[in-house]
mmCIF file of C-alpha atoms and ligand atoms in Angstrom:
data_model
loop_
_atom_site.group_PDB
_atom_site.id
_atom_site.type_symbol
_atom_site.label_atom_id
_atom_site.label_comp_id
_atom_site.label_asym_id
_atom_site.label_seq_id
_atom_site.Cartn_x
_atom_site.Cartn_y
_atom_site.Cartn_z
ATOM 1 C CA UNK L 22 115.411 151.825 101.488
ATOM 2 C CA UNK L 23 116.870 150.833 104.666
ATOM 3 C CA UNK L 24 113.712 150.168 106.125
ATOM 4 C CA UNK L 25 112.076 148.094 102.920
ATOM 5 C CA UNK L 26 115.261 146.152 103.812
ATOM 6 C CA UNK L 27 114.772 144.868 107.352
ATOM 7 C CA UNK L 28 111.198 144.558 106.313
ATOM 8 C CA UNK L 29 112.179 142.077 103.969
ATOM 9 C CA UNK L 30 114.295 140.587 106.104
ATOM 10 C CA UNK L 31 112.096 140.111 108.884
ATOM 11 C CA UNK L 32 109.140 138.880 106.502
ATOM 12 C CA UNK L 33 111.853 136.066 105.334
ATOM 13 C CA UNK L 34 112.800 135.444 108.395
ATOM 14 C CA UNK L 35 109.108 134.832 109.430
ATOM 15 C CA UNK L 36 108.689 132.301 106.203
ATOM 16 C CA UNK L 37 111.600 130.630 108.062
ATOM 17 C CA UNK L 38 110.389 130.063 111.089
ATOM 18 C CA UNK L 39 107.063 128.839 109.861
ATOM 19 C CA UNK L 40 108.428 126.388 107.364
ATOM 20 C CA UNK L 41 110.540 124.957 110.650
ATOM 21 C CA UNK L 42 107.691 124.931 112.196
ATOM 22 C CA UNK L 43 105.773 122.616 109.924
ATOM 23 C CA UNK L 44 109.061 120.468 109.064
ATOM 24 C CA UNK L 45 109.203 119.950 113.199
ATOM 25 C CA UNK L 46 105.274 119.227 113.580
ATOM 26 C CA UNK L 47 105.755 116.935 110.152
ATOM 27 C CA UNK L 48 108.611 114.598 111.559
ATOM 28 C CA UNK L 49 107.127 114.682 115.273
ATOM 29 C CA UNK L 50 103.535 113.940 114.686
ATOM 30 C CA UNK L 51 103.001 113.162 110.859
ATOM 31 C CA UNK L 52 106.269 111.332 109.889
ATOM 32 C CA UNK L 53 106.339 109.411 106.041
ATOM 33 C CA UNK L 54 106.340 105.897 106.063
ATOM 34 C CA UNK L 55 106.759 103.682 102.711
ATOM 35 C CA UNK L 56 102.874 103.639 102.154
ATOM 36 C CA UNK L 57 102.647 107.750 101.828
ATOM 37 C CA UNK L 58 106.337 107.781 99.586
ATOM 38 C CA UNK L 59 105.035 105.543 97.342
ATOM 39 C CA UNK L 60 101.618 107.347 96.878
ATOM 40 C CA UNK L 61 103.582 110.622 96.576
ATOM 41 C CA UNK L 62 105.891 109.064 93.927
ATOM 42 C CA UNK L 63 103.865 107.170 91.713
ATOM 43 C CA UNK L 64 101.677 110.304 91.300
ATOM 44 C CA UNK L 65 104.598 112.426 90.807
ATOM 45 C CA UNK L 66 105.760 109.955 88.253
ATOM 46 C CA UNK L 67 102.127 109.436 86.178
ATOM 47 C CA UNK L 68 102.441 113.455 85.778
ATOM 48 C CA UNK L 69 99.487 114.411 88.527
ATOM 49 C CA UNK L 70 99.788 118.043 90.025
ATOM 50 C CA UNK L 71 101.756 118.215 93.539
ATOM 51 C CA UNK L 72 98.312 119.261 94.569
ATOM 52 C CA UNK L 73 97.886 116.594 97.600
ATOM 53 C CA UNK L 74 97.106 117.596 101.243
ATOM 54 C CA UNK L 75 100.233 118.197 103.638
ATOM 55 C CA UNK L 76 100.996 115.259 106.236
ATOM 56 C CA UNK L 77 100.196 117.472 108.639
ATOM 57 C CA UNK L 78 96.484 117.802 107.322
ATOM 58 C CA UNK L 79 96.634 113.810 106.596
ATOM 59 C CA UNK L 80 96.740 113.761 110.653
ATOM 60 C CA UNK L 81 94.381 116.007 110.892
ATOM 61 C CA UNK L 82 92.042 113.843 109.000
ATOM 62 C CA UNK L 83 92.820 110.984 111.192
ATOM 63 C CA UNK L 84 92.700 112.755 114.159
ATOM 64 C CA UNK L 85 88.712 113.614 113.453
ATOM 65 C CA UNK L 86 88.320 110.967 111.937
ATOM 66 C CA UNK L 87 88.601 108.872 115.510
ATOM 67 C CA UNK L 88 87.348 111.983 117.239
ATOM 68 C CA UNK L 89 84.111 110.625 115.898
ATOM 69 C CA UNK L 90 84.900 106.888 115.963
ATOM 70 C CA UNK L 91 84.634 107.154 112.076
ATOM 71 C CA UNK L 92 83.345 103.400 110.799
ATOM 72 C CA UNK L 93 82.521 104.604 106.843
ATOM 73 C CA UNK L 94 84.015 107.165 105.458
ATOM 74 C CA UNK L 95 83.324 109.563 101.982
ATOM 75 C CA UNK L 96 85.722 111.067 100.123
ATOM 76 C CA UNK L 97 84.945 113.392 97.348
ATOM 77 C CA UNK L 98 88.113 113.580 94.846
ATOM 78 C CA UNK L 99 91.007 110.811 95.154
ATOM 79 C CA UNK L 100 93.607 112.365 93.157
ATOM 80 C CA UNK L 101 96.594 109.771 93.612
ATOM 81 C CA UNK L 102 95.318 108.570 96.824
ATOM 82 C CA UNK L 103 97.569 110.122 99.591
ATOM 83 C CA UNK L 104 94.621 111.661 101.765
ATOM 84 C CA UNK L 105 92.636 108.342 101.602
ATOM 85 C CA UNK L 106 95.953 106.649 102.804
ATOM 86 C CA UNK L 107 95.581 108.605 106.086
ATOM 87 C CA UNK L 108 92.105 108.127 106.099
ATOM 88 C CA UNK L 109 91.814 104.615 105.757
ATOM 89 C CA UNK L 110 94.552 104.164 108.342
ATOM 90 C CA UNK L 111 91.776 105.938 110.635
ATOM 91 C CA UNK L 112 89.495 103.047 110.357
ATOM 92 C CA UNK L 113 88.415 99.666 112.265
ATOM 93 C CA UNK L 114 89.737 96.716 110.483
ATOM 94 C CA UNK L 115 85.744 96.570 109.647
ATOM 95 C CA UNK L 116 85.547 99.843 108.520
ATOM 96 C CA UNK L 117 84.892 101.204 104.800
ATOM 97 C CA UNK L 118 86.425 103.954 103.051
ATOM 98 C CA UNK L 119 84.554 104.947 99.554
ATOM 99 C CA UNK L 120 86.490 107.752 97.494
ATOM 100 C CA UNK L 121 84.953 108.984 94.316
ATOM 101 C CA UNK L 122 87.075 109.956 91.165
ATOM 102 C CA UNK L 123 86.280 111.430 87.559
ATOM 103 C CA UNK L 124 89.530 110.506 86.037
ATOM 104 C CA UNK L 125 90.073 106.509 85.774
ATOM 105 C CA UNK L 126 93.667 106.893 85.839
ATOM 106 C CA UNK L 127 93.800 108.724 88.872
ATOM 107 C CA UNK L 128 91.713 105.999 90.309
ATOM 108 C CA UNK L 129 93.713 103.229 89.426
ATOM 109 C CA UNK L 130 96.752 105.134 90.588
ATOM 110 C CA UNK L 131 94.823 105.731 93.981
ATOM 111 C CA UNK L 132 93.760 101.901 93.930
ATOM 112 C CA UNK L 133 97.717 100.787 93.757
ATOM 113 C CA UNK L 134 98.863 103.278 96.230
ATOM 114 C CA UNK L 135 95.954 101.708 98.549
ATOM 115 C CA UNK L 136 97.311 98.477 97.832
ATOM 116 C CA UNK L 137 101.024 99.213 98.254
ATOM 117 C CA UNK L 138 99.739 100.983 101.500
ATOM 118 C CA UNK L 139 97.544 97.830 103.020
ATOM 119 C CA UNK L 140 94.487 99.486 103.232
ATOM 120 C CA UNK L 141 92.843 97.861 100.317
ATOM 121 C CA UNK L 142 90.438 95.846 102.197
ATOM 122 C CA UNK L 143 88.876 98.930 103.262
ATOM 123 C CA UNK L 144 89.333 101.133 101.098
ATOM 124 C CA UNK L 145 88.079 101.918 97.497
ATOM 125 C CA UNK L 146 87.605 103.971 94.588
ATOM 126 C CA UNK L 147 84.446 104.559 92.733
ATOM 127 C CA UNK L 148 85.174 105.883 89.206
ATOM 128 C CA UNK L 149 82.641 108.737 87.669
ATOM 129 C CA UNK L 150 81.382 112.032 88.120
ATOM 130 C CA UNK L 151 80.515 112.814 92.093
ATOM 131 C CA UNK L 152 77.286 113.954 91.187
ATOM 132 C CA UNK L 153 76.125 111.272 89.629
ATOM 133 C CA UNK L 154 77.768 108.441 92.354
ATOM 134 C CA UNK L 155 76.841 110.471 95.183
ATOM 135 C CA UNK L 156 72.891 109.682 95.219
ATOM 136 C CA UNK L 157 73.681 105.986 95.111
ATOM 137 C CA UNK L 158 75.018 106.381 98.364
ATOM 138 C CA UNK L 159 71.973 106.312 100.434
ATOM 139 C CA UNK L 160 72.057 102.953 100.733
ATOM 140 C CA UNK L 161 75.199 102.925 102.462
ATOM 141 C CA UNK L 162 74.983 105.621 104.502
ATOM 142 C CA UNK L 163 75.255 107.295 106.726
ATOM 143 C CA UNK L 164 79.094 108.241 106.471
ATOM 144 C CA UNK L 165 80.877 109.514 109.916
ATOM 145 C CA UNK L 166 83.199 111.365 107.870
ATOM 146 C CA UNK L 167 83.280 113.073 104.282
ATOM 147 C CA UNK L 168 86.614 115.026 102.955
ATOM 148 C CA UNK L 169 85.836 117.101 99.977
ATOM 149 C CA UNK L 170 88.762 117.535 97.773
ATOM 150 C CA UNK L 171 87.468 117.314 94.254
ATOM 151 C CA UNK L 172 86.461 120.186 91.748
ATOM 152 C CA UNK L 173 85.681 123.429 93.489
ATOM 153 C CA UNK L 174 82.203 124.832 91.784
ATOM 154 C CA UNK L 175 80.186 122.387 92.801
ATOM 155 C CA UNK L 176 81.895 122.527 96.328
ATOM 156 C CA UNK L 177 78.016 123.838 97.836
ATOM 157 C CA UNK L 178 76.434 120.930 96.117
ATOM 158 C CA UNK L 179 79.195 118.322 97.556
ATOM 159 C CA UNK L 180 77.903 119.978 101.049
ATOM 160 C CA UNK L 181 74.402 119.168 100.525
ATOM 161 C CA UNK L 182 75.601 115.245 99.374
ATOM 162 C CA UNK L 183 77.717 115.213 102.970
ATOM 163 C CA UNK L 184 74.594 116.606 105.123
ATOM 164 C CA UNK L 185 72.387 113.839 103.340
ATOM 165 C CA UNK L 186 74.563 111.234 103.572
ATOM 166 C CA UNK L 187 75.744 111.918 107.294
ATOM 167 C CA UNK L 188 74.428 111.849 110.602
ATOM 168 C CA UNK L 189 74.248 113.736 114.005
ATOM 169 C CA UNK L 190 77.741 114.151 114.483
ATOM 170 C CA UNK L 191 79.254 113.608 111.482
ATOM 171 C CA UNK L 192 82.208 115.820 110.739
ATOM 172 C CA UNK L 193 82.674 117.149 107.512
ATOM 173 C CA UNK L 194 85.962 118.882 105.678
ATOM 174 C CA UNK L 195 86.495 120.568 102.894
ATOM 175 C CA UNK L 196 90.061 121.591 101.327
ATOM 176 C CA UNK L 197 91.180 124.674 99.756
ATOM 177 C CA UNK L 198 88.562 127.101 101.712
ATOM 178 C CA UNK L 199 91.055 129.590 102.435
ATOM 179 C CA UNK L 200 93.156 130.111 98.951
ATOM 180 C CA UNK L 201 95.114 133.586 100.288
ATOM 181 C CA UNK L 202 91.900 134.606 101.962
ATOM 182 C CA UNK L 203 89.995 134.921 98.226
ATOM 183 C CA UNK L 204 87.978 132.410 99.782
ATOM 184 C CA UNK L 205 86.345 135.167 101.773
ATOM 185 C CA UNK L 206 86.104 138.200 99.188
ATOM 186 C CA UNK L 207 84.003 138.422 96.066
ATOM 187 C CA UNK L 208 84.484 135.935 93.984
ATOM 188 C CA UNK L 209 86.457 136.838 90.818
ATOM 189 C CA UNK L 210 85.479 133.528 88.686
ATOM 190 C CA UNK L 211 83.523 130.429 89.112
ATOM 191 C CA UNK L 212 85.564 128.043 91.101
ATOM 192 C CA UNK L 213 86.247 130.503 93.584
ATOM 193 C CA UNK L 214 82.667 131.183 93.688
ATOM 194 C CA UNK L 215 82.128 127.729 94.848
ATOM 195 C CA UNK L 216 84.436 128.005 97.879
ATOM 196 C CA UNK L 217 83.085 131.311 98.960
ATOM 197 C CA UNK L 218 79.503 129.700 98.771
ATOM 198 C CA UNK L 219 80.916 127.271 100.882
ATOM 199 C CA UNK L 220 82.463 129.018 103.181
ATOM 200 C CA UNK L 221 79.300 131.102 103.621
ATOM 201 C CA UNK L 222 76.814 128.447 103.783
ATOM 202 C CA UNK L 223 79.121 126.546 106.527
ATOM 203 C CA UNK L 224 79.190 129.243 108.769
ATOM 204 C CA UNK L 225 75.322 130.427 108.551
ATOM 205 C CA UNK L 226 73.974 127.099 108.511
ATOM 206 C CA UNK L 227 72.313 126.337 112.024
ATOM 207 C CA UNK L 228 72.664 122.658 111.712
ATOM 208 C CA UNK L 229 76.553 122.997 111.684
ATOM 209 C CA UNK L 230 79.514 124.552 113.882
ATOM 210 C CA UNK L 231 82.002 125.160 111.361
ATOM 211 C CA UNK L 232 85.431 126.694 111.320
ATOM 212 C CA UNK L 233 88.173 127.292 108.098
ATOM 213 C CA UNK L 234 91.989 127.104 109.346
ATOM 214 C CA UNK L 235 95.227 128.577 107.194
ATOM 215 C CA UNK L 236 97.487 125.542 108.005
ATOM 216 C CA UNK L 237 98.854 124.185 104.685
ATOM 217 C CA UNK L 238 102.536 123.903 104.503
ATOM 218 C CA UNK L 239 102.491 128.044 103.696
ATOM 219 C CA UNK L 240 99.523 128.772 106.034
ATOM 220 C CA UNK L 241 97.465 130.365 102.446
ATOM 221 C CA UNK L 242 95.193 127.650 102.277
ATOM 222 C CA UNK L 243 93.460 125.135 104.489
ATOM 223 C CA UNK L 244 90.165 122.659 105.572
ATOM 224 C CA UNK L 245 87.005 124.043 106.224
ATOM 225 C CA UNK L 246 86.050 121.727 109.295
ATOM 226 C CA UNK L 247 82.072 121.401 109.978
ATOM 227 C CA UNK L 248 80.478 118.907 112.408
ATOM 228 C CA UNK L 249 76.782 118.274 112.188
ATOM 229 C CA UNK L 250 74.780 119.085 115.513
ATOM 230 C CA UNK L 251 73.731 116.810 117.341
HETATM 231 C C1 LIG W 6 93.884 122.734 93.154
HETATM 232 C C2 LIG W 6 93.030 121.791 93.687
HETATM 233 C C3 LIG W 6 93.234 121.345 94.966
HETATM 234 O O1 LIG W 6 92.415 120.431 95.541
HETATM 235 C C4 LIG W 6 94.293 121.814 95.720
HETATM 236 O O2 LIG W 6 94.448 121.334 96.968
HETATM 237 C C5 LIG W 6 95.150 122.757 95.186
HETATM 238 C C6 LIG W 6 94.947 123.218 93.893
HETATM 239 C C7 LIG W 6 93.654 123.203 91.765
HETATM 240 O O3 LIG W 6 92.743 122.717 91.129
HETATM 241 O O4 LIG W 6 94.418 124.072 91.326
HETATM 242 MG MG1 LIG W 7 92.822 120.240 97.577
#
């Protein structure tokens, strides 16, 4: 009893000091501005799951995104637009952002919140099912950068798309490839078959160096980060 008791209290006490962690990483090197509230709001407001990536992930994005001197960038899944805030704000003033979205309200909502933002002159949304948008890419490729954020079975096929539509040294992320380590077990129903696909074709295919990291805002899920050898 005693001991199921400091237990607990030490495994709170852990949750603590993680969340402070990510609240003092957050203001340091990921701080809100008005751009990012308003994305967050309006898609709060229109009714859209809380389901966007954590600031601390946005910089991520933006971190690789210059790592690579990204000039066009994909993006696979809009939702309200917060993740292609941070990744348009990664780009050249000449630089294009494309994000694909099945649901036309989401994409309008991701369209304002670029706006509102001032990334709209790089940045837009192409409305329709990934699969079928994704082949008329070719023509515009290749893409520095793809971010992979939409539904999760076809996650393997998305993968194919970036490694088409990318070049030596393209980097290439995909959310949710952890999801409390069920990412890495048998797969108990279809989505998460998609992610465990993923997360085995990323790290056995030779033309990538790949690594998945825990680091959303409870360390259970996080980006599968692949760059394509050069
Ligand atoms: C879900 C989808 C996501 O992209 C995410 O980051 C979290 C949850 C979902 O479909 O439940
Ligand atoms: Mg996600």
């Amino acid at each position: 009893m005693t001991n199921d008791n400091s237990e607990l209290a030490f495994l709170e006490q852990q949750a603590k000091i993680r969340h402070s962690i990510e609240v003092a990483i957050t203001h340091q090197f990921a701080p809100k501005d008005e751009g990012l509230r308003y994305a967050l709001t309006a898609a709060k407001q229109a009714g859209l799951p809380q389901i966007q990536i954590s600031p601390i992930q946005g910089k991520l994005l933006q971190l690789l995104a210059v790592a690579c001197n990204a000039q066009k960038i994909l993006e696979i899944g809009s939702l309200g637009g917060y993740s292609g805030i941070w990744l348009a704000r990664a780009l050249p003033p000449n630089g294009r952002l494309i994000s694909l979205e099945i649901n036309p309200t989401n994409a309008n909502l991701a369209r304002n919140a670029f706006t509102k933002a001032g990334v709209s002159d790089r940045a837009e949304v192409r409305v329709g099912k990934a699969l079928d948008l994704l082949p008329q890419l070719l023509s515009e490729a290749p893409f520095d950068l793809t971010f992979i954020d939409a539904d999760k079975p076809p996650y393997p096929q998305y993968l194919e798309w970036a490694l088409r539509l990318g070049r030596p040294g393209s980097i290439i992320v995909a959310d949710n490839c952890v999801r409390s380590g069920k990412a890495f077990e048998e797969p108990e129903d279809e989505g998460m078959a998609g992610m465990v696909a993923y997360n085995r074709r990323i790290s056995s295919d030779v033309r990538l160096m790949s690594l998945v990291l825990a680091m959303d805002d409870d360390y259970t899920d996080g980006f599968a980060i692949s760059v394509v050898k050069r």
